[in-house]
Coordinates of C-alpha atoms and ligand atoms in Angstrom, one line a residue:
X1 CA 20.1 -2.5 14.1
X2 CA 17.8 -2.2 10.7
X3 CA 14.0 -1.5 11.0
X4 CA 11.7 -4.4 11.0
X5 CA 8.2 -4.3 10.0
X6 CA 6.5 -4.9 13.7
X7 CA 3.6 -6.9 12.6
X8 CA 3.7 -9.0 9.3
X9 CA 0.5 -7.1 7.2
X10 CA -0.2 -10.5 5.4
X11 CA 0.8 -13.9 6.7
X12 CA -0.2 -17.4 5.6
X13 CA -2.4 -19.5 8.1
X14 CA -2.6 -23.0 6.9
X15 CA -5.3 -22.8 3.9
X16 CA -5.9 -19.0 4.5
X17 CA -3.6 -15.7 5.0
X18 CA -4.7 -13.3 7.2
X19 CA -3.7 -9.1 6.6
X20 CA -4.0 -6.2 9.0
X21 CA -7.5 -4.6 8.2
X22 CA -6.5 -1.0 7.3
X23 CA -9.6 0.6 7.3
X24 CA -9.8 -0.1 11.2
X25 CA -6.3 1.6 12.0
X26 CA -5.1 3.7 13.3
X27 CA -8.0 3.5 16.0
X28 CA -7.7 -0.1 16.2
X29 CA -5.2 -2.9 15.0
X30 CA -7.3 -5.5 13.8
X31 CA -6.9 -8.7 11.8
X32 CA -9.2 -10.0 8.9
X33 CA -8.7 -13.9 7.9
X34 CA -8.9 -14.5 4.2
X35 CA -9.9 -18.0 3.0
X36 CA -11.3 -17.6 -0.3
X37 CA -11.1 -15.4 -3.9
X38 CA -14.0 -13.4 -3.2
X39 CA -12.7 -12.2 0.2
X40 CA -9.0 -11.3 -1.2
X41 CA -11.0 -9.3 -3.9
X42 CA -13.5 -7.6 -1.3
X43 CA -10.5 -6.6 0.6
X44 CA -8.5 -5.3 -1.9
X45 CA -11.3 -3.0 -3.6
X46 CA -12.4 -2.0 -0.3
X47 CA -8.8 -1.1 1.0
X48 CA -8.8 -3.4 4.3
X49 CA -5.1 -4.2 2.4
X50 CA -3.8 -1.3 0.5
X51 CA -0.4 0.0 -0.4
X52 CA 0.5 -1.0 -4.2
X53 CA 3.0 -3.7 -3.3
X54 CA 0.7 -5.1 -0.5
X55 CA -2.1 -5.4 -2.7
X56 CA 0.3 -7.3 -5.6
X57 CA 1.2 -9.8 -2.8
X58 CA -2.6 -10.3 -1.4
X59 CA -3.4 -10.6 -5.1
X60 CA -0.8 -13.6 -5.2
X61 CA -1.9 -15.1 -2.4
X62 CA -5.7 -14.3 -3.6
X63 CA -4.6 -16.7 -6.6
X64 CA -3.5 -19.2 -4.3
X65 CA -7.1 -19.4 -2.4
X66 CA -8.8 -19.6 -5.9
X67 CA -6.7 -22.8 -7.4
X68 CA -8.1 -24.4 -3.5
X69 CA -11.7 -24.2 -5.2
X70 CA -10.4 -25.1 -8.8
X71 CA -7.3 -25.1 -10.7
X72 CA -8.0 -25.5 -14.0
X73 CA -7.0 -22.7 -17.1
X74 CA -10.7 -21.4 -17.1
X75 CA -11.0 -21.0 -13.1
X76 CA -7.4 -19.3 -13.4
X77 CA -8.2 -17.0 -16.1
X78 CA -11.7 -16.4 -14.0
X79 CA -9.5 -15.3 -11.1
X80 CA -7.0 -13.5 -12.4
X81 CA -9.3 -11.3 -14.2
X82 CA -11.6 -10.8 -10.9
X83 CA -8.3 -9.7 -9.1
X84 CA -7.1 -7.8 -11.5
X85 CA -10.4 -5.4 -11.4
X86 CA -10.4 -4.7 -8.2
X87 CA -7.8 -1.4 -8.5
X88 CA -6.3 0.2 -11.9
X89 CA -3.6 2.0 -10.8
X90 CA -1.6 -0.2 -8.8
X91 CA 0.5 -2.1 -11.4
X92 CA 2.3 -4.1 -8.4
X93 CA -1.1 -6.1 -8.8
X94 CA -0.9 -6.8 -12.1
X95 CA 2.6 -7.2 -12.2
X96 CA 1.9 -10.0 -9.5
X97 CA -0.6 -11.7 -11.3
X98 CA 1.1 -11.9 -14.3
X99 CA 4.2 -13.5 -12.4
X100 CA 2.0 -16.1 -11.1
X101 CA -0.1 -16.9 -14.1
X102 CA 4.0 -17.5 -15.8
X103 CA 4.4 -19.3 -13.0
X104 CA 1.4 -21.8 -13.0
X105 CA 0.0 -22.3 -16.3
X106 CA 2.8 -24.1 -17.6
X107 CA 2.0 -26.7 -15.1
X108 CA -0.4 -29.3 -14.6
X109 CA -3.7 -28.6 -12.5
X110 CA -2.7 -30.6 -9.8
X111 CA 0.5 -28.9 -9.2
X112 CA -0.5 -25.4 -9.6
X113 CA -2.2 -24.8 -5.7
X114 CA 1.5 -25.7 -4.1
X115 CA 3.3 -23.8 -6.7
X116 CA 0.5 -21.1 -6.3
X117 CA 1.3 -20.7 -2.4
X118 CA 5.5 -21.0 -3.2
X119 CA 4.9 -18.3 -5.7
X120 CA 3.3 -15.9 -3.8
X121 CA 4.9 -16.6 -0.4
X122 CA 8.1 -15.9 -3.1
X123 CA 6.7 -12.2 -3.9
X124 CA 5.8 -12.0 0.2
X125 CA 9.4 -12.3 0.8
X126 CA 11.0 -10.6 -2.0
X127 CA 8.7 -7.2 -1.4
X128 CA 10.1 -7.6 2.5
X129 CA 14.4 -7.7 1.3
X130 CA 13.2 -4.7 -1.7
X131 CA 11.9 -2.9 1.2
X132 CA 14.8 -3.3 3.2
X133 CA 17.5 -1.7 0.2
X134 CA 15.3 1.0 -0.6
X135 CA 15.7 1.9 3.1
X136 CA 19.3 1.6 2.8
X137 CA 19.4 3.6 -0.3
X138 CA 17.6 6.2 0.9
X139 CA 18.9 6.6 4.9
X140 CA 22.2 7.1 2.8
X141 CA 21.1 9.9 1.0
X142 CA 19.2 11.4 3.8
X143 CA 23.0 10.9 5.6
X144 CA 24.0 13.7 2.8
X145 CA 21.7 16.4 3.8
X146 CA 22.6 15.7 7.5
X147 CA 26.0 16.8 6.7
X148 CA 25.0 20.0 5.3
X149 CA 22.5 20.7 7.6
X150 CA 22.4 21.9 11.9
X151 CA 19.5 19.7 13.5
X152 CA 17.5 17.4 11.9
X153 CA 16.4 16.3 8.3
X154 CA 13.1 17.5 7.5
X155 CA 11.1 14.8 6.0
X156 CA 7.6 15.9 4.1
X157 CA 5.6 12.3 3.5
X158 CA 2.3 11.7 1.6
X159 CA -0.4 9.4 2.1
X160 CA 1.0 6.2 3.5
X161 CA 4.7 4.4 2.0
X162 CA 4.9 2.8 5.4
X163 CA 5.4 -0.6 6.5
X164 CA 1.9 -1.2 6.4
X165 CA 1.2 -0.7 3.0
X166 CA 4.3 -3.5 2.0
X167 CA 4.9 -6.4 3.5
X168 CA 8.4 -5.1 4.7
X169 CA 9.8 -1.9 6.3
X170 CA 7.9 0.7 3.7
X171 CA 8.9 2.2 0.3
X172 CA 8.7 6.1 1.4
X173 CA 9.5 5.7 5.0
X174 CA 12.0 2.9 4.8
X175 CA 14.4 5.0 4.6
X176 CA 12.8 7.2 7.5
X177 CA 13.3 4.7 9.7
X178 CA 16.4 3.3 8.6
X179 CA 17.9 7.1 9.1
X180 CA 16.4 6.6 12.7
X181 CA 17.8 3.4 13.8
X182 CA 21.0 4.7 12.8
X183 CA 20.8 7.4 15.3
X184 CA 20.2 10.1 12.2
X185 CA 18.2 13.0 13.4
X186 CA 15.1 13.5 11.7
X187 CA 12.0 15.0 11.7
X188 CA 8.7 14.0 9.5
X189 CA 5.8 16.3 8.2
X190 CA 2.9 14.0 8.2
X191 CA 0.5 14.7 5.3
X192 CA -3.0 13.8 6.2
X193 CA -3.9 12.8 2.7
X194 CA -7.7 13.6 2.1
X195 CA -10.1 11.7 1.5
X196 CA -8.8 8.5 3.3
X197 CA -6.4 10.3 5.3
X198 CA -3.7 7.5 5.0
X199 CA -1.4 9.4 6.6
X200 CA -2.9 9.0 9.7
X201 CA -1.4 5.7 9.4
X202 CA 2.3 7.1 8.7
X203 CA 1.3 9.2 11.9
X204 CA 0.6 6.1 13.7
X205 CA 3.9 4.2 12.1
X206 CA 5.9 6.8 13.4
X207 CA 5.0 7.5 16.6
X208 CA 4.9 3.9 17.3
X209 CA 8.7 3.7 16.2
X210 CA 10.0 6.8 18.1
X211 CA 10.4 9.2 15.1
X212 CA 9.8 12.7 16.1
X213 CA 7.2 14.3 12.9
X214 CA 4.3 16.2 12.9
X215 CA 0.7 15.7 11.1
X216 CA -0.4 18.7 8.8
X217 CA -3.5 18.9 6.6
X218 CA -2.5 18.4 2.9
X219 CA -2.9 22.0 2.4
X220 CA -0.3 23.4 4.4
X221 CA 2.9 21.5 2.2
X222 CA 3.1 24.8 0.2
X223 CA 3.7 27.3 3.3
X224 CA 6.2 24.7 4.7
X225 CA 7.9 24.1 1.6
X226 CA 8.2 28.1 0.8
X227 CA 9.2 28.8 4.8
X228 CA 12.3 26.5 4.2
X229 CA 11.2 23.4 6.7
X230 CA 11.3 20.6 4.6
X231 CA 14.6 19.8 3.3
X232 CA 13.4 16.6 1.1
X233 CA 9.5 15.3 0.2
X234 CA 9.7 11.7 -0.1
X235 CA 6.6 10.0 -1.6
X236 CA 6.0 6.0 -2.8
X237 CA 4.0 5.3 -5.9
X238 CA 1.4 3.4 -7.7
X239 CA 3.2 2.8 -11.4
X240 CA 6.0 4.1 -12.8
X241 CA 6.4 4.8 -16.4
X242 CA 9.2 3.9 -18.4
X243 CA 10.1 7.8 -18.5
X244 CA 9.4 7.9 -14.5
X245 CA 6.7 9.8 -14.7
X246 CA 5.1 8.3 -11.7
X247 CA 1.3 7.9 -10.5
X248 CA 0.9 8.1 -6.6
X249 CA -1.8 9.3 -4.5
X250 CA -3.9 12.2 -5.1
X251 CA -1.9 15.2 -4.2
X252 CA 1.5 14.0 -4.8
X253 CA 1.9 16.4 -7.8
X254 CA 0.8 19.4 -5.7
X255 CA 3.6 18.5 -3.8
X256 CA 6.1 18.0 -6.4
X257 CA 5.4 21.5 -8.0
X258 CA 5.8 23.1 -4.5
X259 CA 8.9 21.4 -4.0
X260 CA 10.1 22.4 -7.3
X261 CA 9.5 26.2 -6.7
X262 CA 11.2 25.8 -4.1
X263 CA 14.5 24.1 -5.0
X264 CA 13.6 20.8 -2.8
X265 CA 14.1 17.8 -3.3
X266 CA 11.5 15.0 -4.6
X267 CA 12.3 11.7 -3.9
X268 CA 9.8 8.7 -5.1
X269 CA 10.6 5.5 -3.7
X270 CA 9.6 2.3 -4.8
X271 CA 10.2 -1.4 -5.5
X272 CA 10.8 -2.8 -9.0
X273 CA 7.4 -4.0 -9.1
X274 CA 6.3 -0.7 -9.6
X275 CA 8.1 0.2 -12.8
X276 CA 5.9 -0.2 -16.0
X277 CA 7.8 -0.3 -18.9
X278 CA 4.7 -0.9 -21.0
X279 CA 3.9 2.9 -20.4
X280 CA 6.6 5.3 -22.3
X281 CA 5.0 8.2 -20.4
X282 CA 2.5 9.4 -17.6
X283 CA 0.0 9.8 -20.4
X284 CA -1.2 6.2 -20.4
X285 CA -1.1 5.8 -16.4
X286 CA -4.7 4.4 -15.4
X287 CA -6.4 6.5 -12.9
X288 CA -8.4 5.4 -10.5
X289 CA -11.8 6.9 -9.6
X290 CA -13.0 6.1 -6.5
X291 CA -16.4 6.4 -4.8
X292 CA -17.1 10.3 -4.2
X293 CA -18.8 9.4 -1.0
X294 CA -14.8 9.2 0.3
X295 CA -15.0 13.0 -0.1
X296 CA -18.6 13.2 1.7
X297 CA -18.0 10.8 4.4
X298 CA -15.1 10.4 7.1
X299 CA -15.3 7.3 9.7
X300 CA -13.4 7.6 13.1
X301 CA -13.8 7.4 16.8
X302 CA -17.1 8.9 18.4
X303 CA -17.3 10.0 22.0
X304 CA -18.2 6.1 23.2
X305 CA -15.1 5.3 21.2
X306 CA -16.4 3.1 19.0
X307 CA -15.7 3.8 15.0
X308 CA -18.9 6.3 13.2
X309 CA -19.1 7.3 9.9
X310 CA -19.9 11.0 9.7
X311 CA -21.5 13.0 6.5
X312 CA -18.7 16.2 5.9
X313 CA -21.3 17.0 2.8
X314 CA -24.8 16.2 2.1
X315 CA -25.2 13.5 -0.2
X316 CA -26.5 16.0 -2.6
X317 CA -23.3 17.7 -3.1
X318 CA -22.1 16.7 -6.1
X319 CA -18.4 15.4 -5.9
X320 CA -15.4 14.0 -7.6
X321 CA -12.9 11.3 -5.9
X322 CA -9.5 10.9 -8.3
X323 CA -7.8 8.4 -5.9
X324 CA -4.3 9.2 -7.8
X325 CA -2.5 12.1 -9.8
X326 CA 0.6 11.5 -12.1
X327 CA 3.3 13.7 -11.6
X328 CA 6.3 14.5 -14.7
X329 CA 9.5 13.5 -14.0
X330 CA 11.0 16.7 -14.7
X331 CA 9.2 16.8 -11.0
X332 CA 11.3 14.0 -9.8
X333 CA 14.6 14.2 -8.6
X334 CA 15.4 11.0 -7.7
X335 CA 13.9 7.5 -8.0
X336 CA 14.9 4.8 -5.2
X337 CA 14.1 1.4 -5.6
X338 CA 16.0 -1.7 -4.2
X339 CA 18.8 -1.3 -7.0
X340 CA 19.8 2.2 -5.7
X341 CA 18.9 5.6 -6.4
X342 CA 18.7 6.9 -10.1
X343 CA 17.2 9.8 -12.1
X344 CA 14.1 9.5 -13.5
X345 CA 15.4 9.4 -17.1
X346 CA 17.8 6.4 -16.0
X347 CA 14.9 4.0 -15.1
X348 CA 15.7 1.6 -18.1
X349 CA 18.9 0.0 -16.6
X350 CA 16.5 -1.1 -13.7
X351 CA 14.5 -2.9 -15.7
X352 CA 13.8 -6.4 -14.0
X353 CA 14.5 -9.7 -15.6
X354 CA 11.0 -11.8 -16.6
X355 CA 10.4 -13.9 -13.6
X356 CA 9.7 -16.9 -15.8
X357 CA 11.5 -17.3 -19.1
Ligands
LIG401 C1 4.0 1.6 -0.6 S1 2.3 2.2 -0.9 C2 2.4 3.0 -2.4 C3 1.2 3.9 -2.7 O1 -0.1 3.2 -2.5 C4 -1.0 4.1 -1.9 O2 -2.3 4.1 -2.5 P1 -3.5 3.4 -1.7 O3 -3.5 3.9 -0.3 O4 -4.7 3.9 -2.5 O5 -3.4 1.9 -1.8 C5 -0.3 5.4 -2.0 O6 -0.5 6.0 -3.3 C6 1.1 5.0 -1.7 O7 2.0 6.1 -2.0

């Protein structure tokens, strides 16, 4: 029995979709309705949806809201170009938005809102079944270090490749809980992932599916690593260039560079909607900066139980918030995405057909 994402994190509700509001988890699971443009941008810049291919789908579907007010080229240009500045890094949004704007402008404007909500409910579904393979891909390899190993696989995540952040089983823990349902033995390190601390909502993922892991502050990956406790660091991404360098959250590269020291494996796993062959290299790789009162600032539950925001730092203290880093792919040992597992320098052969013409 395969993994199944347990609650859909964006579904279509007549003339609106609604999404899992992820800045309330993991305290509390609740759901935000989204009926127009300006909401499906609010949520996306203020990460209620987050997880690159979430936000490329909620982007879609953002497009489909907009053609409900107007569908002609200048109110589709309008939109695209609001969505498309609410996050940099992601290219699974941009990539989405170009699919769609292939998809519609050839058409009349009184076609486009029906294509609009096909299209993206197209993307919804495809992002779900690219989920799915990566997870399959990668529960086969983490079969391999089974075999050579007594006891479990040791699993080191960062930030959040869950199920939440797709609209399917996950891109980094797909194939965690893939392993899982087949009975593999594993074991997870969870990496908090300052400032947002997404992966308190891998923590959450995996305690709510059964699999045994343990959360860490992002600081302690290089004493695990150098002990011999992690057999394999599996992270998603953001944007991956054509040479595989790869852009991912904030702290990935640390990771990478302990892993290499250390002979481990690193494993980035990710949809085709995630490779950009317009970049040759990391160099290009757009990173976002982020409002530094992320690193001031931490929200969770007070005594009463009810979600505060708490000042860490003064807001005097000057601070810096790089929301991603890009790490080489001489870093990189493998790159899984739903065609199967590659090396980094073998991305090209990956390289998915236009959508439209
Ligand atoms: C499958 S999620 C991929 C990627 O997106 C996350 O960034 P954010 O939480 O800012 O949306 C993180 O970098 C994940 O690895």
């Amino acid at each position: 029995m395969s993994f199944e994402q347990p609650v859909p994190t964006i579904v279509r509700d007549g003339d609106a979709v609604v999404v899992i509001d992820q800045t309330r988890l993991p305290h509390e699971l609740t759901f935000v309705r989204i009926e127009t443009l300006a909401q499906a941008a609010h949520a996306i810049a203020h990460m209620q949806v987050r997880g690159a291919p979430l936000i490329g789908a909620t982007a879609a579907f953002g497009l489909a809201l907009a053609l409900r007010e107007a569908s002609d080229d200048v109110h589709l240009d309008a939109a695209c170009a609001r969505l498309a500045a609410t996050r940099p890094t992601a290219v699974n949004l941009h990539w989405a938005l170009a699919r769609m704007r292939a998809r519609l402008t050839p058409l009349t404007p009184a076609a486009r809102l029906e294509a609009a909500w096909a299209e993206a409910e197209a993307i919804r579904r495809e992002d779900r079944a690219m989920c799915a393979a990566i997870g399959r891909h990668g529960a086969a390899r983490l079969a391999d270090i089974a075999a050579r190993r007594d006891g479990p696989v040791r699993v080191m995540t960062h930030c959040n490749a869950g199920w939440v952040a797709t609209c399917g089983a996950g891109t980094a823990l797909a194939p965690v809980f893939e392993a899982h349902a087949q009975g593999l033995p594993v074991h997870v390190w969870v990496s908090e992932t300052r400032p947002r601390n997404q992966g308190l909502l891998t923590e959450w993922e995996l305690r709510e599916a059964g699999v045994p892991h343990t959360l860490v502050v992002d600081n302690a990956a290089g004493i695990l690593i150098a002990r011999g406790e992690v057999d394999v660091v599996i992270t998603g991404a953001d944007r991956i260039a054509a040479n595989g360098d790869t852009a991912n959250k904030v702290g990935t590269y640390l990771k990478a560079l302990a892993a290499h020291d250390n002979g481990v494996p690193f494993w980035v796993a990710a949809p085709s909607s995630t490779l950009d062959f317009a970049a040759a290299d990391g160099t290009t790789l757009p990173i976002e900066d982020r409002d530094p009162d992320e690193v001031r600032r931490i929200a969770g539950p007070g005594e009463d139980g009810r979600i505060a925001t708490i000042a860490l730092a003064p807001a005097a203290a000057p601070a810096a918030n790089p929301a991603f880093d890009v790490t080489p792919a001489r870093l990189i040992d493998a790159i899984i995405t739903e065609a199967g597992v590659c090396a980094p320098g073998e991305l090209a052969a990956q390289r998915p057909e236009p959508a439209h013409g």
